[in-house]
Short mmCIF file of C-alpha atoms in Angstrom, two decimals:
data_model
loop_
_atom_site.label_atom_id
_atom_site.label_comp_id
_atom_site.label_asym_id
_atom_site.label_seq_id
_atom_site.Cartn_x
_atom_site.Cartn_y
_atom_site.Cartn_z
CA MET A 1 -170.98 34.77 -34.10
CA PRO A 2 -169.39 33.79 -30.85
CA HIS A 3 -165.95 33.49 -30.93
CA THR A 4 -164.67 29.71 -29.95
CA VAL A 5 -161.85 29.44 -27.52
CA ARG A 6 -160.22 26.29 -28.04
CA ASP A 7 -160.52 24.24 -25.13
CA LYS A 8 -157.31 23.85 -22.76
CA PRO A 9 -156.89 20.53 -20.35
CA GLY A 10 -158.05 21.00 -16.85
CA SER A 11 -155.75 21.02 -13.35
CA SER A 12 -157.19 17.30 -13.26
CA GLU A 13 -156.12 16.23 -16.74
CA LEU A 14 -153.02 18.11 -16.89
CA ARG A 15 -151.93 16.40 -13.17
CA ARG A 16 -152.39 12.95 -15.24
CA ARG A 17 -150.73 13.74 -18.09
CA ALA A 18 -147.40 14.46 -15.59
CA SER A 19 -147.92 11.82 -13.88
CA ARG A 20 -147.97 9.37 -16.63
CA GLU A 21 -145.07 11.80 -18.83
CA ALA A 22 -142.57 11.52 -15.01
CA ALA A 23 -143.31 7.52 -14.03
CA GLY A 24 -140.60 6.55 -15.45
CA PHE A 25 -138.05 9.18 -13.93
CA LEU A 26 -139.45 8.56 -10.95
CA ARG A 27 -138.53 5.17 -10.91
CA GLY A 28 -135.10 5.77 -11.11
CA LEU A 29 -134.98 7.64 -8.40
CA PRO A 30 -134.24 6.88 -4.44
CA VAL A 31 -137.83 8.59 -4.03
CA PRO A 32 -139.81 6.89 -0.85
CA ALA A 33 -143.34 5.69 -2.04
CA ASP A 34 -145.22 7.55 0.68
CA PRO A 35 -142.88 10.87 1.63
CA ALA A 36 -145.59 11.58 4.09
CA ALA A 37 -145.42 8.52 6.15
CA PRO A 38 -143.31 10.40 8.77
CA LEU A 39 -145.49 13.39 9.67
CA ARG A 40 -148.99 11.39 9.07
CA ALA A 41 -147.10 9.07 11.61
CA CYS A 42 -146.85 12.09 13.96
CA THR A 43 -150.00 13.15 13.57
CA GLU A 44 -151.63 9.59 14.69
CA ALA A 45 -149.24 9.75 17.95
CA MET A 46 -150.32 13.43 18.79
CA SER A 47 -153.32 11.43 19.80
CA GLU A 48 -151.23 9.52 22.44
CA ALA A 49 -149.30 12.84 23.58
CA SER A 50 -149.97 13.25 27.17
CA THR A 51 -147.90 16.14 28.09
CA PRO A 52 -147.02 19.59 26.34
CA ALA A 53 -143.64 18.32 26.27
CA GLU A 54 -144.65 15.08 24.29
CA VAL A 55 -146.82 17.39 21.75
CA HIS A 56 -143.74 19.62 21.37
CA ALA A 57 -141.49 17.05 20.60
CA LEU A 58 -143.76 15.27 17.85
CA THR A 59 -144.15 18.88 16.46
CA GLU A 60 -140.33 19.55 16.19
CA LEU A 61 -140.10 15.94 14.97
CA ALA A 62 -142.61 16.84 11.63
CA ALA A 63 -141.39 20.11 11.20
CA GLY A 64 -138.73 21.45 13.34
CA GLY A 65 -135.40 21.72 12.04
CA GLU A 66 -133.41 20.71 8.71
CA ASN A 67 -134.21 17.05 8.44
CA ALA A 68 -138.07 17.79 9.08
CA GLY A 69 -140.97 17.73 6.35
CA LEU A 70 -141.49 21.57 6.69
CA ILE A 71 -138.18 22.41 5.85
CA ALA A 72 -137.66 20.03 3.38
CA LEU A 73 -140.46 21.15 1.01
CA ARG A 74 -139.32 24.60 1.55
CA ASN A 75 -135.74 23.20 -0.01
CA LEU A 76 -138.14 21.22 -2.39
CA LEU A 77 -139.67 24.29 -3.46
CA ARG A 78 -136.98 26.37 -3.72
CA ALA A 79 -134.75 24.05 -6.28
CA ALA A 80 -138.18 24.14 -8.61
CA GLY A 81 -137.44 27.90 -7.76
CA THR A 82 -134.16 27.29 -9.44
CA ARG A 83 -135.21 24.75 -12.20
CA CYS A 84 -137.78 27.58 -13.79
CA ARG A 85 -135.60 29.87 -13.81
CA GLU A 86 -132.84 27.85 -15.87
CA GLN A 87 -135.64 26.68 -17.62
CA GLY A 88 -136.96 30.21 -18.82
CA HIS A 89 -140.36 30.88 -16.28
CA PRO A 90 -139.11 33.42 -14.03
CA GLN A 91 -142.52 34.34 -13.16
CA LEU A 92 -142.85 30.55 -11.96
CA ALA A 93 -139.65 30.52 -10.52
CA THR A 94 -140.82 33.64 -8.30
CA ARG A 95 -143.85 32.34 -7.68
CA TYR A 96 -142.18 28.91 -5.88
CA ASP A 97 -139.57 31.31 -4.39
CA ARG A 98 -142.25 33.12 -2.65
CA THR A 99 -144.10 29.95 -1.57
CA SER A 100 -141.30 28.49 -0.14
CA ASP A 101 -140.90 31.84 1.83
CA LEU A 102 -144.29 30.91 3.33
CA LEU A 103 -142.64 27.47 4.83
CA ASP A 104 -139.88 29.51 6.13
CA ILE A 105 -142.39 32.01 8.31
CA ALA A 106 -144.56 28.81 9.22
CA ASP A 107 -141.49 27.50 10.56
CA ARG A 108 -140.65 30.50 12.51
CA THR A 109 -143.77 30.58 14.04
CA LEU A 110 -143.80 26.53 14.80
CA PHE A 111 -141.09 27.57 16.57
CA GLN A 112 -141.87 30.21 18.46
CA LEU A 113 -145.09 27.91 19.05
CA GLY A 114 -143.38 25.55 20.37
CA ILE A 115 -141.22 28.07 23.06
CA ASP A 116 -144.45 29.51 23.66
CA LEU A 117 -145.95 25.63 25.09
CA LEU A 118 -142.84 24.93 27.14
CA THR A 119 -142.67 28.75 28.54
CA SER A 120 -146.66 28.07 29.71
CA THR A 121 -145.74 24.96 30.57
CA TYR A 122 -142.56 25.20 32.86
CA ASP A 123 -143.39 28.38 33.92
CA THR A 124 -146.51 27.01 36.07
CA SER A 125 -145.17 23.47 37.20
CA PRO A 126 -142.41 23.24 39.66
CA ASN A 127 -139.19 23.27 39.59
CA PRO A 128 -137.58 19.70 37.90
CA ASP A 129 -135.58 17.41 40.49
CA PRO A 130 -131.70 19.30 40.25
CA SER A 131 -130.38 16.08 40.66
CA GLU A 132 -131.73 15.08 36.93
CA PRO A 133 -129.55 15.24 34.39
CA CYS A 134 -130.86 17.63 31.75
CA GLN A 135 -131.52 16.37 28.47
CA ALA A 136 -131.15 18.80 25.10
CA PRO A 137 -134.23 18.44 22.89
CA ALA A 138 -133.68 16.95 19.33
CA GLY A 139 -133.54 18.74 16.53
CA ARG A 140 -132.76 22.65 16.66
CA ASP A 141 -129.74 24.10 18.14
CA LYS A 142 -129.25 27.14 20.46
CA GLY A 143 -130.17 29.62 18.19
CA GLY A 144 -133.48 29.55 17.38
CA PRO A 145 -134.65 28.71 14.00
CA THR A 146 -133.52 27.83 11.08
#
C-alpha cells in the first residue's frame, strides 16, 4: 500500500491565511493602502518623458537614493531577515539577507545605467549655456550609489 503524504496548504492558501491573521495588525499601522502607487505614477509618466534627462529623473525618483522604493524594499528585506533570526529561523534570515543583497546590486546597476545614459546624451549634445545655473540632481550625493 502506498504511503500517504499529508496534504499541505498551497502557496495561495498560505498567503490567504497570513493575510487574514495580519489584517488587524496592518490596520493599526501607518502603512499606505497602496505602497506601490508612487512607482506606478513614475511608470505612467515614463511614456511622457521626451529626453534622456527626464527618463533619468523618473528612474532616480523611483529607484535612486535611500528614500526611494528600491532601497526601501531592500531595507524591509533586511528587517525581515533580522526578525527571522530573532525568531529562530536563521536559514530564512539568510535568504532574506541574500535577496536584499540583490537589490543592492540592482541599485548600483541602475545608478551606473543612469550615468551611462547621461554620459551618452551629454557627450553628444552641444555644451549647455554657461550663463545658466547648473542644478544639482535630486536624490543622490556626489559619491555614487548608496
